[in-house]
Amino acid sequence: MVMEKLRAYTGADRLRDLIDDNSDLMMVAARFGISLGFGDKTVREVCAEDGVDESSFLAVCNLMDNRPYSIEVSLTSLMRYLRTAHSYFLEFLLPSIRRKLLLAVSGLPIDDVLMQLLKFFDDYCNEVRRHMEHENNSIFSYVDRLLEGGDGGEFRIADYSVGHTSMTEKLDELKEVFIRHYHVMNNLLLVSALNDIIDCNADLCSHCEIEDRLFMPAVERLEKDMKLKERDAMPEEEKDDESDSLLESMTEREKDILRCVACGMQNKEIAEKLFISINTVTTYRRNISAKLNIHSAAGLTVFAILHRLVDINDIDPHL
């Protein structure tokens, strides 16, 4: 049986209906700064009252509820949402889980296994803090400079997106260790803490997906617009050198993948040849296309030939 595709939420829908469909959207509304007590008002009315960008709010809601979504978002509004989410994780959710874990084991013998588990959780929290503070202080600041019309330097969001992860693996490991190996009789508080860890994992996954599928594509589009403005302002003789500068801006790994694409290799074949994952290949290809503004394999092949990254004789004429 084929599942019917859900329609996208619109500004004419009542906000309470969105939350009735998916209770997680209550947290989305809070992170956007939407106040409770909105009654039967529509998304458009609530966003207007609370000064929230409607398109950005709907994009996040639709993405989180597996509905068709638009990447036409306000980066200013989306970064405010992401910063608020970071504060929620760092200042409330993770400390709350830690307090519950400590309370759950407070009456138990403190052995080496328990100490290692608590240290494992603390190390994880520090890792999340470093990750989110880097985004707050470096990534978002970079985007702020672009939005203000300033120079972003040599950095590009594609450089960051390649290694961007949801940071959920360690929480999964901690949960599994407690479930499989830490034998405690009738400790409902510990089970509650583990349930909070599972919910935290799901929240972090959704948060990462919003960054990957909404924030980073929007930044790439902004970078492209800035590049076009810079190019339009160039003297004609400098425009002739732009293609060479694009090649110089590529990393050696990007050139390796571009060669493979030009030779007709599929993502799985590229991953095997370069000893990387298919997901990494996909991310690199997306970043290469964004950097070169070339979105077809044929176009990438022509670029590779023109810049002597591959020999034309190595190209299969039937591709």
PDB file of C-alpha atoms in Angstrom:
ATOM      1  CA  MET A   1       0.000   0.000   0.000  1.00  0.00           C
ATOM      2  CA  VAL A   2       1.417   3.369  -1.070  1.00  0.00           C
ATOM      3  CA  MET A   3       1.318   6.010   1.666  1.00  0.00           C
ATOM      4  CA  GLU A   4      -0.348   9.247   0.625  1.00  0.00           C
ATOM      5  CA  LYS A   5       2.099  12.125   0.680  1.00  0.00           C
ATOM      6  CA  LEU A   6       1.287  14.665   3.362  1.00  0.00           C
ATOM      7  CA  ARG A   7       0.552  18.180   2.183  1.00  0.00           C
ATOM      8  CA  ALA A   8       2.749  21.009   3.342  1.00  0.00           C
ATOM      9  CA  TYR A   9       1.585  23.198   6.193  1.00  0.00           C
ATOM     10  CA  THR A  10       0.779  26.775   5.188  1.00  0.00           C
ATOM     11  CA  GLY A  11       0.361  30.061   6.962  1.00  0.00           C
ATOM     12  CA  ALA A  12      -3.423  29.613   6.810  1.00  0.00           C
ATOM     13  CA  ASP A  13      -3.328  26.524   9.050  1.00  0.00           C
ATOM     14  CA  ARG A  14      -4.069  26.873  12.745  1.00  0.00           C
ATOM     15  CA  LEU A  15      -0.931  26.509  14.833  1.00  0.00           C
ATOM     16  CA  ARG A  16      -2.729  24.276  17.333  1.00  0.00           C
ATOM     17  CA  ASP A  17      -3.513  21.844  14.475  1.00  0.00           C
ATOM     18  CA  LEU A  18       0.190  21.559  13.645  1.00  0.00           C
ATOM     19  CA  ILE A  19       0.966  20.751  17.263  1.00  0.00           C
ATOM     20  CA  ASP A  20      -1.911  18.264  17.462  1.00  0.00           C
ATOM     21  CA  ASP A  21      -0.365  16.477  14.460  1.00  0.00           C
ATOM     22  CA  ASN A  22       3.150  16.499  15.945  1.00  0.00           C
ATOM     23  CA  SER A  23       3.756  17.498  19.564  1.00  0.00           C
ATOM     24  CA  ASP A  24       7.469  18.130  18.805  1.00  0.00           C
ATOM     25  CA  LEU A  25       6.384  21.276  16.949  1.00  0.00           C
ATOM     26  CA  MET A  26       5.545  22.836  20.324  1.00  0.00           C
ATOM     27  CA  MET A  27       9.286  22.970  20.996  1.00  0.00           C
ATOM     28  CA  VAL A  28       9.899  24.350  17.494  1.00  0.00           C
ATOM     29  CA  ALA A  29       7.459  27.176  18.223  1.00  0.00           C
ATOM     30  CA  ALA A  30       9.166  27.911  21.544  1.00  0.00           C
ATOM     31  CA  ARG A  31      12.624  28.025  19.945  1.00  0.00           C
ATOM     32  CA  PHE A  32      11.346  30.521  17.382  1.00  0.00           C
ATOM     33  CA  GLY A  33      10.080  32.693  20.249  1.00  0.00           C
ATOM     34  CA  ILE A  34       6.365  32.022  19.788  1.00  0.00           C
ATOM     35  CA  SER A  35       4.393  32.521  22.988  1.00  0.00           C
ATOM     36  CA  LEU A  36       1.819  30.108  24.364  1.00  0.00           C
ATOM     37  CA  GLY A  37      -1.832  31.093  24.513  1.00  0.00           C
ATOM     38  CA  PHE A  38      -2.250  31.413  20.739  1.00  0.00           C
ATOM     39  CA  GLY A  39      -5.693  29.822  20.816  1.00  0.00           C
ATOM     40  CA  ASP A  40      -7.135  29.191  17.352  1.00  0.00           C
ATOM     41  CA  LYS A  41      -4.928  31.666  15.513  1.00  0.00           C
ATOM     42  CA  THR A  42      -3.292  30.720  12.235  1.00  0.00           C
ATOM     43  CA  VAL A  43       0.433  30.303  11.777  1.00  0.00           C
ATOM     44  CA  ARG A  44       0.469  33.581   9.837  1.00  0.00           C
ATOM     45  CA  GLU A  45      -1.291  35.468  12.622  1.00  0.00           C
ATOM     46  CA  VAL A  46       0.920  34.043  15.366  1.00  0.00           C
ATOM     47  CA  CYS A  47       4.136  34.696  13.448  1.00  0.00           C
ATOM     48  CA  ALA A  48       3.074  38.273  12.729  1.00  0.00           C
ATOM     49  CA  GLU A  49       2.242  38.913  16.393  1.00  0.00           C
ATOM     50  CA  ASP A  50       5.526  37.471  17.714  1.00  0.00           C
ATOM     51  CA  GLY A  51       7.789  38.839  14.964  1.00  0.00           C
ATOM     52  CA  VAL A  52       8.721  35.408  13.580  1.00  0.00           C
ATOM     53  CA  ASP A  53       9.577  34.836   9.925  1.00  0.00           C
ATOM     54  CA  GLU A  54       6.662  32.740   8.648  1.00  0.00           C
ATOM     55  CA  SER A  55       8.538  30.983   5.833  1.00  0.00           C
ATOM     56  CA  SER A  56      11.362  29.882   8.147  1.00  0.00           C
ATOM     57  CA  PHE A  57       8.946  28.582  10.797  1.00  0.00           C
ATOM     58  CA  LEU A  58       6.943  26.628   8.214  1.00  0.00           C
ATOM     59  CA  ALA A  59      10.098  25.223   6.624  1.00  0.00           C
ATOM     60  CA  VAL A  60      11.247  23.756   9.957  1.00  0.00           C
ATOM     61  CA  CYS A  61       7.766  22.431  10.826  1.00  0.00           C
ATOM     62  CA  ASN A  62       7.308  20.799   7.431  1.00  0.00           C
ATOM     63  CA  LEU A  63      10.788  19.274   7.476  1.00  0.00           C
ATOM     64  CA  MET A  64      10.325  17.846  10.977  1.00  0.00           C
ATOM     65  CA  ASP A  65       6.931  16.366  10.078  1.00  0.00           C
ATOM     66  CA  ASN A  66       8.201  14.800   6.815  1.00  0.00           C
ATOM     67  CA  ARG A  67       6.136  17.124   4.641  1.00  0.00           C
ATOM     68  CA  PRO A  68       7.204  19.037   1.508  1.00  0.00           C
ATOM     69  CA  TYR A  69       9.280  22.005   2.606  1.00  0.00           C
ATOM     70  CA  SER A  70      10.851  25.075   1.039  1.00  0.00           C
ATOM     71  CA  ILE A  71      14.442  26.187   1.550  1.00  0.00           C
ATOM     72  CA  GLU A  72      13.370  29.816   1.124  1.00  0.00           C
ATOM     73  CA  VAL A  73      14.195  30.845   4.670  1.00  0.00           C
ATOM     74  CA  SER A  74      15.456  33.875   6.520  1.00  0.00           C
ATOM     75  CA  LEU A  75      18.968  33.087   7.699  1.00  0.00           C
ATOM     76  CA  THR A  76      18.636  35.660  10.466  1.00  0.00           C
ATOM     77  CA  SER A  77      15.491  33.977  11.777  1.00  0.00           C
ATOM     78  CA  LEU A  78      16.871  30.464  11.343  1.00  0.00           C
ATOM     79  CA  MET A  79      20.106  31.284  13.178  1.00  0.00           C
ATOM     80  CA  ARG A  80      18.094  32.754  16.046  1.00  0.00           C
ATOM     81  CA  TYR A  81      16.209  29.444  16.203  1.00  0.00           C
ATOM     82  CA  LEU A  82      19.428  27.400  16.116  1.00  0.00           C
ATOM     83  CA  ARG A  83      21.103  29.520  18.800  1.00  0.00           C
ATOM     84  CA  THR A  84      18.070  29.076  21.045  1.00  0.00           C
ATOM     85  CA  ALA A  85      18.192  25.316  20.435  1.00  0.00           C
ATOM     86  CA  HIS A  86      21.868  25.288  21.395  1.00  0.00           C
ATOM     87  CA  SER A  87      21.056  27.066  24.661  1.00  0.00           C
ATOM     88  CA  TYR A  88      18.306  24.543  25.368  1.00  0.00           C
ATOM     89  CA  PHE A  89      20.649  21.586  24.902  1.00  0.00           C
ATOM     90  CA  LEU A  90      23.584  23.073  26.806  1.00  0.00           C
ATOM     91  CA  GLU A  91      21.841  24.925  29.627  1.00  0.00           C
ATOM     92  CA  PHE A  92      18.782  22.762  30.254  1.00  0.00           C
ATOM     93  CA  LEU A  93      18.449  19.333  28.631  1.00  0.00           C
ATOM     94  CA  LEU A  94      21.920  17.822  29.114  1.00  0.00           C
ATOM     95  CA  PRO A  95      22.366  19.197  32.674  1.00  0.00           C
ATOM     96  CA  SER A  96      18.868  17.888  33.509  1.00  0.00           C
ATOM     97  CA  ILE A  97      19.770  14.401  32.282  1.00  0.00           C
ATOM     98  CA  ARG A  98      23.002  14.481  34.291  1.00  0.00           C
ATOM     99  CA  ARG A  99      21.159  15.460  37.475  1.00  0.00           C
ATOM    100  CA  LYS A 100      18.677  12.643  36.945  1.00  0.00           C
ATOM    101  CA  LEU A 101      21.466  10.130  36.335  1.00  0.00           C
ATOM    102  CA  LEU A 102      23.231  11.186  39.545  1.00  0.00           C
ATOM    103  CA  LEU A 103      19.993  10.974  41.506  1.00  0.00           C
ATOM    104  CA  ALA A 104      19.228   7.547  40.035  1.00  0.00           C
ATOM    105  CA  VAL A 105      22.561   6.098  41.175  1.00  0.00           C
ATOM    106  CA  SER A 106      22.878   8.069  44.434  1.00  0.00           C
ATOM    107  CA  GLY A 107      21.974   5.104  46.627  1.00  0.00           C
ATOM    108  CA  LEU A 108      24.076   2.595  44.716  1.00  0.00           C
ATOM    109  CA  PRO A 109      27.640   1.448  45.387  1.00  0.00           C
ATOM    110  CA  ILE A 110      30.065   3.640  43.438  1.00  0.00           C
ATOM    111  CA  ASP A 111      32.194   1.248  41.425  1.00  0.00           C
ATOM    112  CA  ASP A 112      34.590   1.732  38.498  1.00  0.00           C
ATOM    113  CA  VAL A 113      31.900   0.904  35.933  1.00  0.00           C
ATOM    114  CA  LEU A 114      29.545   3.572  37.238  1.00  0.00           C
ATOM    115  CA  MET A 115      32.314   6.164  37.418  1.00  0.00           C
ATOM    116  CA  GLN A 116      33.299   5.418  33.824  1.00  0.00           C
ATOM    117  CA  LEU A 117      29.698   5.747  32.664  1.00  0.00           C
ATOM    118  CA  LEU A 118      29.296   9.139  34.317  1.00  0.00           C
ATOM    119  CA  LYS A 119      32.647  10.286  32.915  1.00  0.00           C
ATOM    120  CA  PHE A 120      31.530   9.087  29.485  1.00  0.00           C
ATOM    121  CA  PHE A 121      28.430  11.283  29.730  1.00  0.00           C
ATOM    122  CA  ASP A 122      30.428  14.308  30.934  1.00  0.00           C
ATOM    123  CA  ASP A 123      32.915  13.918  28.069  1.00  0.00           C
ATOM    124  CA  TYR A 124      30.020  13.769  25.650  1.00  0.00           C
ATOM    125  CA  CYS A 125      28.479  16.954  27.084  1.00  0.00           C
ATOM    126  CA  ASN A 126      31.819  18.743  26.667  1.00  0.00           C
ATOM    127  CA  GLU A 127      32.008  17.570  23.059  1.00  0.00           C
ATOM    128  CA  VAL A 128      28.509  18.895  22.336  1.00  0.00           C
ATOM    129  CA  ARG A 129      29.395  22.194  24.014  1.00  0.00           C
ATOM    130  CA  ARG A 130      32.532  22.624  21.856  1.00  0.00           C
ATOM    131  CA  HIS A 131      30.563  21.794  18.713  1.00  0.00           C
ATOM    132  CA  MET A 132      27.701  24.198  19.418  1.00  0.00           C
ATOM    133  CA  GLU A 133      29.906  27.018  20.692  1.00  0.00           C
ATOM    134  CA  HIS A 134      31.968  26.736  17.509  1.00  0.00           C
ATOM    135  CA  GLU A 135      28.797  27.124  15.467  1.00  0.00           C
ATOM    136  CA  ASN A 136      27.640  30.068  17.586  1.00  0.00           C
ATOM    137  CA  ASN A 137      30.982  31.891  17.581  1.00  0.00           C
ATOM    138  CA  SER A 138      32.421  31.006  14.164  1.00  0.00           C
ATOM    139  CA  ILE A 139      29.842  29.642  11.718  1.00  0.00           C
ATOM    140  CA  PHE A 140      26.975  31.961  12.617  1.00  0.00           C
ATOM    141  CA  SER A 141      29.355  34.927  12.873  1.00  0.00           C
ATOM    142  CA  TYR A 142      30.596  34.144   9.366  1.00  0.00           C
ATOM    143  CA  VAL A 143      27.014  34.190   8.063  1.00  0.00           C
ATOM    144  CA  ASP A 144      26.283  37.412   9.941  1.00  0.00           C
ATOM    145  CA  ARG A 145      29.228  39.058   8.141  1.00  0.00           C
ATOM    146  CA  LEU A 146      27.891  37.895   4.772  1.00  0.00           C
ATOM    147  CA  LEU A 147      24.402  39.192   5.560  1.00  0.00           C
ATOM    148  CA  GLU A 148      25.922  42.560   6.432  1.00  0.00           C
ATOM    149  CA  GLY A 149      27.703  42.604   3.073  1.00  0.00           C
ATOM    150  CA  GLY A 150      31.119  41.957   4.559  1.00  0.00           C
ATOM    151  CA  ASP A 151      33.933  39.693   3.465  1.00  0.00           C
ATOM    152  CA  GLY A 152      33.693  36.083   4.619  1.00  0.00           C
ATOM    153  CA  GLY A 153      37.348  35.420   3.804  1.00  0.00           C
ATOM    154  CA  GLU A 154      38.436  32.086   2.368  1.00  0.00           C
ATOM    155  CA  PHE A 155      36.025  30.013   4.460  1.00  0.00           C
ATOM    156  CA  ARG A 156      33.000  28.406   2.768  1.00  0.00           C
ATOM    157  CA  ILE A 157      30.111  26.621   4.471  1.00  0.00           C
ATOM    158  CA  ALA A 158      30.925  23.533   2.371  1.00  0.00           C
ATOM    159  CA  ASP A 159      34.202  23.254   4.292  1.00  0.00           C
ATOM    160  CA  TYR A 160      32.203  22.794   7.473  1.00  0.00           C
ATOM    161  CA  SER A 161      29.312  20.692   6.142  1.00  0.00           C
ATOM    162  CA  VAL A 162      31.580  17.793   5.081  1.00  0.00           C
ATOM    163  CA  GLY A 163      32.365  16.874   8.676  1.00  0.00           C
ATOM    164  CA  HIS A 164      29.077  17.981  10.231  1.00  0.00           C
ATOM    165  CA  THR A 165      27.422  15.262  12.347  1.00  0.00           C
ATOM    166  CA  SER A 166      24.503  14.954  14.743  1.00  0.00           C
ATOM    167  CA  MET A 167      26.804  13.858  17.629  1.00  0.00           C
ATOM    168  CA  THR A 168      24.348  11.158  18.704  1.00  0.00           C
ATOM    169  CA  GLU A 169      26.582   8.079  18.515  1.00  0.00           C
ATOM    170  CA  LYS A 170      28.010   8.425  22.028  1.00  0.00           C
ATOM    171  CA  LEU A 171      24.581   8.813  23.611  1.00  0.00           C
ATOM    172  CA  ASP A 172      23.527   5.649  21.785  1.00  0.00           C
ATOM    173  CA  GLU A 173      26.549   3.858  23.225  1.00  0.00           C
ATOM    174  CA  LEU A 174      25.829   5.098  26.753  1.00  0.00           C
ATOM    175  CA  LYS A 175      22.224   3.950  26.529  1.00  0.00           C
ATOM    176  CA  GLU A 176      23.286   0.525  25.262  1.00  0.00           C
ATOM    177  CA  VAL A 177      25.849   0.057  28.058  1.00  0.00           C
ATOM    178  CA  PHE A 178      23.265   0.820  30.742  1.00  0.00           C
ATOM    179  CA  ILE A 179      20.639  -1.402  29.126  1.00  0.00           C
ATOM    180  CA  ARG A 180      22.911  -4.357  28.433  1.00  0.00           C
ATOM    181  CA  HIS A 181      25.472  -4.352  31.228  1.00  0.00           C
ATOM    182  CA  TYR A 182      24.489  -2.250  34.261  1.00  0.00           C
ATOM    183  CA  HIS A 183      22.312  -4.518  36.376  1.00  0.00           C
ATOM    184  CA  VAL A 184      20.140  -2.569  38.802  1.00  0.00           C
ATOM    185  CA  MET A 185      16.870  -3.796  40.307  1.00  0.00           C
ATOM    186  CA  ASN A 186      13.713  -1.686  39.951  1.00  0.00           C
ATOM    187  CA  ASN A 187      15.385   1.674  39.334  1.00  0.00           C
ATOM    188  CA  LEU A 188      12.606   3.595  37.604  1.00  0.00           C
ATOM    189  CA  LEU A 189      14.517   6.876  37.868  1.00  0.00           C
ATOM    190  CA  LEU A 190      17.407   5.398  35.885  1.00  0.00           C
ATOM    191  CA  VAL A 191      14.964   4.153  33.254  1.00  0.00           C
ATOM    192  CA  SER A 192      13.486   7.653  33.117  1.00  0.00           C
ATOM    193  CA  ALA A 193      16.979   9.120  32.597  1.00  0.00           C
ATOM    194  CA  LEU A 194      17.625   6.652  29.783  1.00  0.00           C
ATOM    195  CA  ASN A 195      14.319   7.619  28.216  1.00  0.00           C
ATOM    196  CA  ASP A 196      15.437  11.266  28.370  1.00  0.00           C
ATOM    197  CA  ILE A 197      18.658  10.245  26.592  1.00  0.00           C
ATOM    198  CA  ILE A 198      16.632   8.601  23.820  1.00  0.00           C
ATOM    199  CA  ASP A 199      14.492  11.751  23.449  1.00  0.00           C
ATOM    200  CA  CYS A 200      17.641  13.911  23.448  1.00  0.00           C
ATOM    201  CA  ASN A 201      19.111  11.762  20.682  1.00  0.00           C
ATOM    202  CA  ALA A 202      16.017  12.229  18.531  1.00  0.00           C
ATOM    203  CA  ASP A 203      16.052  15.985  19.159  1.00  0.00           C
ATOM    204  CA  LEU A 204      19.736  16.244  18.209  1.00  0.00           C
ATOM    205  CA  CYS A 205      19.114  14.269  15.006  1.00  0.00           C
ATOM    206  CA  SER A 206      16.296  16.632  14.019  1.00  0.00           C
ATOM    207  CA  HIS A 207      18.468  19.632  14.901  1.00  0.00           C
ATOM    208  CA  CYS A 208      21.283  18.348  12.681  1.00  0.00           C
ATOM    209  CA  GLU A 209      18.846  17.698   9.833  1.00  0.00           C
ATOM    210  CA  ILE A 210      17.579  21.281  10.017  1.00  0.00           C
ATOM    211  CA  GLU A 211      21.155  22.529   9.769  1.00  0.00           C
ATOM    212  CA  ASP A 212      22.007  20.172   6.894  1.00  0.00           C
ATOM    213  CA  ARG A 213      18.844  20.607   4.841  1.00  0.00           C
ATOM    214  CA  LEU A 214      17.821  24.195   5.549  1.00  0.00           C
ATOM    215  CA  PHE A 215      20.633  26.238   7.069  1.00  0.00           C
ATOM    216  CA  MET A 216      23.604  25.089   4.986  1.00  0.00           C
ATOM    217  CA  PRO A 217      21.812  25.195   1.598  1.00  0.00           C
ATOM    218  CA  ALA A 218      20.613  28.716   2.458  1.00  0.00           C
ATOM    219  CA  VAL A 219      24.179  29.765   3.296  1.00  0.00           C
ATOM    220  CA  GLU A 220      25.459  28.218   0.059  1.00  0.00           C
ATOM    221  CA  ARG A 221      22.861  30.255  -1.846  1.00  0.00           C
ATOM    222  CA  LEU A 222      23.961  33.409  -0.025  1.00  0.00           C
ATOM    223  CA  GLU A 223      27.612  32.684  -0.865  1.00  0.00           C
ATOM    224  CA  LYS A 224      26.655  32.186  -4.512  1.00  0.00           C
ATOM    225  CA  ASP A 225      24.765  35.505  -4.589  1.00  0.00           C
ATOM    226  CA  MET A 226      27.754  37.278  -3.045  1.00  0.00           C
ATOM    227  CA  LYS A 227      30.036  35.659  -5.611  1.00  0.00           C
ATOM    228  CA  LEU A 228      27.825  36.833  -8.472  1.00  0.00           C
ATOM    229  CA  LYS A 229      27.803  40.375  -7.112  1.00  0.00           C
ATOM    230  CA  GLU A 230      31.592  40.332  -6.838  1.00  0.00           C
ATOM    231  CA  ARG A 231      31.867  39.007 -10.389  1.00  0.00           C
ATOM    232  CA  ASP A 232      29.537  41.674 -11.763  1.00  0.00           C
ATOM    233  CA  ALA A 233      31.777  44.303 -10.194  1.00  0.00           C
ATOM    234  CA  MET A 234      34.952  42.867 -11.782  1.00  0.00           C
ATOM    235  CA  PRO A 235      36.684  44.429 -14.790  1.00  0.00           C
ATOM    236  CA  GLU A 236      36.215  42.233 -17.863  1.00  0.00           C
ATOM    237  CA  GLU A 237      39.860  41.126 -17.943  1.00  0.00           C
ATOM    238  CA  GLU A 238      39.582  39.779 -14.390  1.00  0.00           C
ATOM    239  CA  LYS A 239      36.473  37.748 -15.238  1.00  0.00           C
ATOM    240  CA  ASP A 240      38.559  35.702 -17.670  1.00  0.00           C
ATOM    241  CA  ASP A 241      40.673  34.480 -14.763  1.00  0.00           C
ATOM    242  CA  GLU A 242      37.721  33.455 -12.588  1.00  0.00           C
ATOM    243  CA  SER A 243      37.548  29.901 -13.924  1.00  0.00           C
ATOM    244  CA  ASP A 244      41.169  29.336 -12.916  1.00  0.00           C
ATOM    245  CA  SER A 245      40.494  30.726  -9.457  1.00  0.00           C
ATOM    246  CA  LEU A 246      37.646  28.239  -9.042  1.00  0.00           C
ATOM    247  CA  LEU A 247      40.066  25.407  -9.715  1.00  0.00           C
ATOM    248  CA  GLU A 248      42.533  26.852  -7.223  1.00  0.00           C
ATOM    249  CA  SER A 249      39.790  27.041  -4.586  1.00  0.00           C
ATOM    250  CA  MET A 250      39.201  23.282  -4.778  1.00  0.00           C
ATOM    251  CA  THR A 251      40.852  20.940  -2.307  1.00  0.00           C
ATOM    252  CA  GLU A 252      42.826  17.925  -3.522  1.00  0.00           C
ATOM    253  CA  ARG A 253      40.077  15.602  -2.299  1.00  0.00           C
ATOM    254  CA  GLU A 254      37.494  17.557  -4.278  1.00  0.00           C
ATOM    255  CA  LYS A 255      39.684  17.250  -7.381  1.00  0.00           C
ATOM    256  CA  ASP A 256      40.014  13.499  -6.802  1.00  0.00           C
ATOM    257  CA  ILE A 257      36.245  13.110  -6.675  1.00  0.00           C
ATOM    258  CA  LEU A 258      35.770  15.362  -9.705  1.00  0.00           C
ATOM    259  CA  ARG A 259      38.165  13.137 -11.680  1.00  0.00           C
ATOM    260  CA  CYS A 260      36.169  10.076 -10.696  1.00  0.00           C
ATOM    261  CA  VAL A 261      32.887  11.719 -11.729  1.00  0.00           C
ATOM    262  CA  ALA A 262      34.401  12.732 -15.058  1.00  0.00           C
ATOM    263  CA  CYS A 263      35.436   9.121 -15.653  1.00  0.00           C
ATOM    264  CA  GLY A 264      31.844   8.003 -15.202  1.00  0.00           C
ATOM    265  CA  MET A 265      32.165   6.411 -11.773  1.00  0.00           C
ATOM    266  CA  GLN A 266      29.105   6.067  -9.529  1.00  0.00           C
ATOM    267  CA  ASN A 267      29.150   7.177  -5.888  1.00  0.00           C
ATOM    268  CA  LYS A 268      29.641   3.614  -4.626  1.00  0.00           C
ATOM    269  CA  GLU A 269      32.621   3.126  -6.939  1.00  0.00           C
ATOM    270  CA  ILE A 270      34.123   6.470  -5.882  1.00  0.00           C
ATOM    271  CA  ALA A 271      33.716   5.564  -2.207  1.00  0.00           C
ATOM    272  CA  GLU A 272      35.495   2.240  -2.727  1.00  0.00           C
ATOM    273  CA  LYS A 273      38.300   3.792  -4.758  1.00  0.00           C
ATOM    274  CA  LEU A 274      38.979   6.597  -2.270  1.00  0.00           C
ATOM    275  CA  PHE A 275      38.237   4.575   0.905  1.00  0.00           C
ATOM    276  CA  ILE A 276      35.496   6.911   2.135  1.00  0.00           C
ATOM    277  CA  SER A 277      31.789   6.450   2.816  1.00  0.00           C
ATOM    278  CA  ILE A 278      29.070   6.941   0.209  1.00  0.00           C
ATOM    279  CA  ASN A 279      27.581   9.706   2.381  1.00  0.00           C
ATOM    280  CA  THR A 280      30.912  11.534   2.313  1.00  0.00           C
ATOM    281  CA  VAL A 281      31.045  11.218  -1.482  1.00  0.00           C
ATOM    282  CA  THR A 282      27.512  12.619  -1.727  1.00  0.00           C
ATOM    283  CA  THR A 283      28.426  15.565   0.491  1.00  0.00           C
ATOM    284  CA  TYR A 284      31.566  16.307  -1.497  1.00  0.00           C
ATOM    285  CA  ARG A 285      29.650  16.168  -4.799  1.00  0.00           C
ATOM    286  CA  ARG A 286      27.059  18.573  -3.463  1.00  0.00           C
ATOM    287  CA  ASN A 287      29.774  20.950  -2.287  1.00  0.00           C
ATOM    288  CA  ILE A 288      31.665  20.733  -5.597  1.00  0.00           C
ATOM    289  CA  SER A 289      28.488  21.536  -7.526  1.00  0.00           C
ATOM    290  CA  ALA A 290      27.766  24.495  -5.251  1.00  0.00           C
ATOM    291  CA  LYS A 291      31.325  25.797  -5.539  1.00  0.00           C
ATOM    292  CA  LEU A 292      31.488  25.510  -9.336  1.00  0.00           C
ATOM    293  CA  ASN A 293      27.783  26.239  -9.920  1.00  0.00           C
ATOM    294  CA  ILE A 294      27.683  23.124 -12.122  1.00  0.00           C
ATOM    295  CA  HIS A 295      25.007  20.593 -11.223  1.00  0.00           C
ATOM    296  CA  SER A 296      25.222  17.854 -13.860  1.00  0.00           C
ATOM    297  CA  ALA A 297      27.769  15.080 -14.321  1.00  0.00           C
ATOM    298  CA  ALA A 298      28.211  16.176 -17.935  1.00  0.00           C
ATOM    299  CA  GLY A 299      28.991  19.740 -16.895  1.00  0.00           C
ATOM    300  CA  LEU A 300      31.465  18.578 -14.259  1.00  0.00           C
ATOM    301  CA  THR A 301      33.131  16.372 -16.865  1.00  0.00           C
ATOM    302  CA  VAL A 302      33.549  19.316 -19.247  1.00  0.00           C
ATOM    303  CA  PHE A 303      35.060  21.393 -16.412  1.00  0.00           C
ATOM    304  CA  ALA A 304      37.495  18.584 -15.556  1.00  0.00           C
ATOM    305  CA  ILE A 305      38.579  18.255 -19.193  1.00  0.00           C
ATOM    306  CA  LEU A 306      39.011  21.997 -19.730  1.00  0.00           C
ATOM    307  CA  HIS A 307      41.162  22.258 -16.609  1.00  0.00           C
ATOM    308  CA  ARG A 308      43.221  19.181 -17.475  1.00  0.00           C
ATOM    309  CA  LEU A 309      42.134  17.210 -14.428  1.00  0.00           C
ATOM    310  CA  VAL A 310      41.447  14.274 -16.758  1.00  0.00           C
ATOM    311  CA  ASP A 311      42.572  13.295 -20.227  1.00  0.00           C
ATOM    312  CA  ILE A 312      39.771  13.381 -22.774  1.00  0.00           C
ATOM    313  CA  ASN A 313      40.883   9.943 -23.942  1.00  0.00           C
ATOM    314  CA  ASP A 314      39.977   8.543 -20.504  1.00  0.00           C
ATOM    315  CA  ILE A 315      36.361   9.630 -20.878  1.00  0.00           C
ATOM    316  CA  ASP A 316      33.850   7.045 -22.053  1.00  0.00           C
ATOM    317  CA  PRO A 317      32.155   8.610 -25.117  1.00  0.00           C
ATOM    318  CA  HIS A 318      28.925   6.730 -24.343  1.00  0.00           C
ATOM    319  CA  LEU A 319      28.438   8.356 -20.917  1.00  0.00           C
TER     320      LEU A 319
END
